[in-house]
mmCIF file of C-alpha atoms in Angstrom:
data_model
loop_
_atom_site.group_PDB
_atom_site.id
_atom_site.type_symbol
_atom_site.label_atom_id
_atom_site.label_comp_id
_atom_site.label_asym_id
_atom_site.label_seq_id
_atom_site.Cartn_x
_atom_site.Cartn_y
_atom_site.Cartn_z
ATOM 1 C CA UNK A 49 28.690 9.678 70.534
ATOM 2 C CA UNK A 50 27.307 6.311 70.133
ATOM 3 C CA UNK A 51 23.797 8.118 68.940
ATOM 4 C CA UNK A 52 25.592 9.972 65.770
ATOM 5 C CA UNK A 53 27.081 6.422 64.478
ATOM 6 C CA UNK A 54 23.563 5.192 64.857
ATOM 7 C CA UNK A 55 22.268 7.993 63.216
ATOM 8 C CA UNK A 56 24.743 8.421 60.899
ATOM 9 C CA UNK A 57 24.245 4.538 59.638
ATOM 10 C CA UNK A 58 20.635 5.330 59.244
ATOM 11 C CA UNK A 59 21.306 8.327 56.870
ATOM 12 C CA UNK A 60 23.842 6.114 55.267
ATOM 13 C CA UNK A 61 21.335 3.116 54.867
ATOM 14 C CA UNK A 62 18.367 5.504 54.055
ATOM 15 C CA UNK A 63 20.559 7.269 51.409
ATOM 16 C CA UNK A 64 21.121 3.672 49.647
ATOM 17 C CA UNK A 65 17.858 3.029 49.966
ATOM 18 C CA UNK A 66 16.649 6.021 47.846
ATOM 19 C CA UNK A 67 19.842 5.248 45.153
ATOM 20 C CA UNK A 68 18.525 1.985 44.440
ATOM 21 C CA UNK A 69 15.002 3.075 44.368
ATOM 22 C CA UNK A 70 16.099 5.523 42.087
ATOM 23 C CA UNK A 71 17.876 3.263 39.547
ATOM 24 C CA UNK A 72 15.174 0.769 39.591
ATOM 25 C CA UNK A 73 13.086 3.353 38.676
ATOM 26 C CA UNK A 74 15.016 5.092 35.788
ATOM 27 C CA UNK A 75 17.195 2.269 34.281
ATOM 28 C CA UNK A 76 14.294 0.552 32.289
ATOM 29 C CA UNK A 77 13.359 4.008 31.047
ATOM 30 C CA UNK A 78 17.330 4.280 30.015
ATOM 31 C CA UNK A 79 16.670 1.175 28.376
ATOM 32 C CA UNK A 80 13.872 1.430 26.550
ATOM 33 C CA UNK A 81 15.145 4.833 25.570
ATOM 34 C CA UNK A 82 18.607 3.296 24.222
ATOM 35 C CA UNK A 83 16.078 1.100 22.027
ATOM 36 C CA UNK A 84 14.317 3.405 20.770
ATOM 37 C CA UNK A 85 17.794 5.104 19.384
ATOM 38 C CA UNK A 86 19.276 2.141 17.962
ATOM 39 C CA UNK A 87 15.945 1.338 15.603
ATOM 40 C CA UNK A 88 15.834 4.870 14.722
ATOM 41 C CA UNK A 89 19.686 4.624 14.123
ATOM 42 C CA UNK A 90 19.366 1.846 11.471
ATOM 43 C CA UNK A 91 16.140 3.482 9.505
ATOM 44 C CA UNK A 92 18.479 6.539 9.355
ATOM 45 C CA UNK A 93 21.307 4.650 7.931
ATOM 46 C CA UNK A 94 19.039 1.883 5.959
ATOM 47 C CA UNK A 95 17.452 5.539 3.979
ATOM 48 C CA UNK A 96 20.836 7.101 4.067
ATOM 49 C CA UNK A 97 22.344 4.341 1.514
ATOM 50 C CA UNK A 98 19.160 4.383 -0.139
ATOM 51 C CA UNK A 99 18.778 6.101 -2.900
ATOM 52 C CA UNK A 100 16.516 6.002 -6.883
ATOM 53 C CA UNK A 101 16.303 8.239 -9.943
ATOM 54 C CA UNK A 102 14.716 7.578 -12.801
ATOM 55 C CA UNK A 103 16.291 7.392 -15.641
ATOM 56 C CA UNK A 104 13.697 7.610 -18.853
ATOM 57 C CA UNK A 105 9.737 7.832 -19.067
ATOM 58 C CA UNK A 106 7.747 7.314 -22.520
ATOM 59 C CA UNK A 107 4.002 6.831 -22.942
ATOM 60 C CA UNK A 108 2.028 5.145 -25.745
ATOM 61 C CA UNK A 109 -0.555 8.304 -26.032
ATOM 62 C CA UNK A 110 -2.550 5.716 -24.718
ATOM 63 C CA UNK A 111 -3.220 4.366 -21.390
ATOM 64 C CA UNK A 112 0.081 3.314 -20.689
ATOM 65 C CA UNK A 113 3.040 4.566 -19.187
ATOM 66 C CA UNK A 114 6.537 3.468 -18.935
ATOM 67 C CA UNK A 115 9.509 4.424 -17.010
ATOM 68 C CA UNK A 116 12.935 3.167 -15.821
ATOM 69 C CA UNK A 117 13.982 3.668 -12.140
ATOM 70 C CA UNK A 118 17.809 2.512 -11.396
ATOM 71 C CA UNK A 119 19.095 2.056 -8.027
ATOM 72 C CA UNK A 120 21.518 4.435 -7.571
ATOM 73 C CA UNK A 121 22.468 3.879 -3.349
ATOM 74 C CA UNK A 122 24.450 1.988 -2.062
ATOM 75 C CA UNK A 123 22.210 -0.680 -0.588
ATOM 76 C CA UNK A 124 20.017 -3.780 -2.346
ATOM 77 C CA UNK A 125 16.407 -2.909 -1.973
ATOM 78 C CA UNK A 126 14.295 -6.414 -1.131
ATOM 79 C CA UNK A 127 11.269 -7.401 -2.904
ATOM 80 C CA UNK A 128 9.416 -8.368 0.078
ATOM 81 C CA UNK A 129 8.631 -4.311 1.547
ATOM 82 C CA UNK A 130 9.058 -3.086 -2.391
ATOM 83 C CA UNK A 131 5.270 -4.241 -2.361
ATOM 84 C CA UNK A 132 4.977 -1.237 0.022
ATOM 85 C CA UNK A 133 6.080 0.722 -2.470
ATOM 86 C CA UNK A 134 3.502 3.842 -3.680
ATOM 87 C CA UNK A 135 3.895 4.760 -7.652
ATOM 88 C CA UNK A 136 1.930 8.605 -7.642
ATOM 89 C CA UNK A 137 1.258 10.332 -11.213
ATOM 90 C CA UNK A 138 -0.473 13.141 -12.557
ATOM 91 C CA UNK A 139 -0.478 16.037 -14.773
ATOM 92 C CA UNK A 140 1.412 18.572 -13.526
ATOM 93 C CA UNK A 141 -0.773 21.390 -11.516
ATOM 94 C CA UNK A 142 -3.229 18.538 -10.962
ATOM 95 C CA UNK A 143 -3.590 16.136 -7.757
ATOM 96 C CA UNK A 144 -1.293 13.047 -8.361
ATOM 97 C CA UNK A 145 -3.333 9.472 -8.633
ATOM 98 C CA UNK A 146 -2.256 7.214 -6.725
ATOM 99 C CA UNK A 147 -1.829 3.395 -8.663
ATOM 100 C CA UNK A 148 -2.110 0.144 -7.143
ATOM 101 C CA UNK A 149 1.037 -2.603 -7.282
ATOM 102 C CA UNK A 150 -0.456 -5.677 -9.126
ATOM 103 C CA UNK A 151 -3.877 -4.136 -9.215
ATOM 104 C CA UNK A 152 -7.018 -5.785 -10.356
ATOM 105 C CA UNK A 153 -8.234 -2.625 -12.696
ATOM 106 C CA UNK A 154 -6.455 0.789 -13.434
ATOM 107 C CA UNK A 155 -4.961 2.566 -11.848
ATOM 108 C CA UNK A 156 -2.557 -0.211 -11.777
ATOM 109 C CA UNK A 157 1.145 -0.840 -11.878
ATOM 110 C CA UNK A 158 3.762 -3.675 -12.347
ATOM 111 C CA UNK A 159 7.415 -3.916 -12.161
ATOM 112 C CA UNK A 160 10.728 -6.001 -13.214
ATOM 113 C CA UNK A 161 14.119 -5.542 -12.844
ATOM 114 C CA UNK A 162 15.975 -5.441 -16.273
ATOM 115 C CA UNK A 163 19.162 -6.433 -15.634
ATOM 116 C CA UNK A 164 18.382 -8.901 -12.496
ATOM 117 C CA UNK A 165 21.887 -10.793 -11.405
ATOM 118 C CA UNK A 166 18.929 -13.589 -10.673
ATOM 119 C CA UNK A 167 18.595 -13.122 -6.605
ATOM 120 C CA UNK A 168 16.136 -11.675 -6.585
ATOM 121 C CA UNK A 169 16.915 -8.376 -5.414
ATOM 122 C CA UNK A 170 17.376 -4.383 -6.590
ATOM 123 C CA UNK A 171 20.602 -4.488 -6.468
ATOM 124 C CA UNK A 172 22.534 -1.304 -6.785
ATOM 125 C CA UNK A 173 22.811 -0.162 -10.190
ATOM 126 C CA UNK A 174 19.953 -2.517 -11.566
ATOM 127 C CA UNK A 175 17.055 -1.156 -13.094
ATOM 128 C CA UNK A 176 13.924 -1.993 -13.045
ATOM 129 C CA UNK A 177 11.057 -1.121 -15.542
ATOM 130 C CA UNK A 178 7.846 0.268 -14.431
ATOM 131 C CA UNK A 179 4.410 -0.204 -16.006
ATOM 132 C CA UNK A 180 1.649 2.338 -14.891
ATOM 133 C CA UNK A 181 -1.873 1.481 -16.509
ATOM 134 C CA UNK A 182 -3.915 4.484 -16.050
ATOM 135 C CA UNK A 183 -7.683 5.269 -16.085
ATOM 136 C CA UNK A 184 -7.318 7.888 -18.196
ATOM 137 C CA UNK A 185 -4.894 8.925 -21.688
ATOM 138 C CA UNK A 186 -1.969 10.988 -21.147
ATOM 139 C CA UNK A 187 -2.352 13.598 -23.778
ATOM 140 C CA UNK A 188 -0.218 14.799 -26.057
ATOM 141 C CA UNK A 189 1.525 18.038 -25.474
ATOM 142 C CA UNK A 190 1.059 17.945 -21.505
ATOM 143 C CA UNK A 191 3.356 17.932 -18.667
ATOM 144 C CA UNK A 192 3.158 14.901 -16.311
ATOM 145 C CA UNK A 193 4.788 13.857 -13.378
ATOM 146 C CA UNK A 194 5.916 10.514 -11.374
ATOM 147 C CA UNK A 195 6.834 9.926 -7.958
ATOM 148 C CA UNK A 196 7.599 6.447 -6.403
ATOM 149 C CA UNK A 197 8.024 6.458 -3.108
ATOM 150 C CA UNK A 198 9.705 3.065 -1.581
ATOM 151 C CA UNK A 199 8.790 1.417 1.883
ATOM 152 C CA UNK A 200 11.230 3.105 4.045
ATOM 153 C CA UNK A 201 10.633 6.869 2.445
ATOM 154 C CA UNK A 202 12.753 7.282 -0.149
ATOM 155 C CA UNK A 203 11.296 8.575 -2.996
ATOM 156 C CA UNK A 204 12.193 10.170 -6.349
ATOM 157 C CA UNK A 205 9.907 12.331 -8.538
ATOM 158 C CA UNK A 206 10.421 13.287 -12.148
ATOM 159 C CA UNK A 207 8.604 15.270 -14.631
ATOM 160 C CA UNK A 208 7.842 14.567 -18.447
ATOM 161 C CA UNK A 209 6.105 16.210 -21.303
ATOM 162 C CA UNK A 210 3.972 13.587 -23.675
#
């Protein structure tokens, strides 16, 4: 009798043993793991209130290309990751060019928001005005197409005839 309680305790104490080792072993993976959700969690929601359209391109005939892009999410967009921003264009069929924010040479864009409530910000509802400054003319009677694409992958495309 006295060598099944002794047994028994060592099963018991063994069998403790192995939980702990267990959850030592898989709680930091649980974790790590329950980080991993939450970032993911708030880029979902950050591009789920995110949202852009343009609103109105014209061109000189030249060189130059303007559009309008208003906020239409429900979120401000900051200024600092808007430099990650990519501004794509092209004539449709064609591979889109790729222009550079505050570039040196063309292909080169810039940007301001229109109706700034001065902080700073893209605000919902603001627009902002986008100069492209391309290497080569858009031509007259041809189809064209923009795409910006902002830092957190939101992006909105539209197409235009010159």
């Amino acid at each position: 009798m006295a060598q099944e309680v002794v047994s028994s305790a060592l099963l018991m104490i063994a069998t403790i043993i192995a939980a702990v080792a267990l959850i030592n072993a898989v709680f930091p993976s649980i974790y790590s793991m329950s980080g991993s959700i939450t970032t993911m969690t708030n880029s979902v929601n950050d591009r789920m209130k995110c949202d852009i359209k343009f609103v109105y391109e014209t061109t000189d005939q030249g060189n130059n290309l303007t559009a309008w892009v208003k906020n239409t999410g429900k979120t401000q967009i900051f200024l600092t990751p808007f430099n990650s921003t990519d501004m794509f264009y092209g004539e449709t069929g064609t591979v889109m060019k790729r222009a550079i924010l505050n570039g040196t040479s063309a292909p080169r864009w810039t940007y301001t928001i229109e109706n700034d409530n001065g902080n700073e910000r893209w605000d919902p509802g603001e627009t902002i005005r986008i100069d492209i400054q391309s290497d080569t003319p858009f031509m007259a009677g041809k189809d064209y197409r923009v795409r910006m694409v902002l830092y957190n992958g939101v992006f909105c495309e539209d197409y235009f005839t010159v």
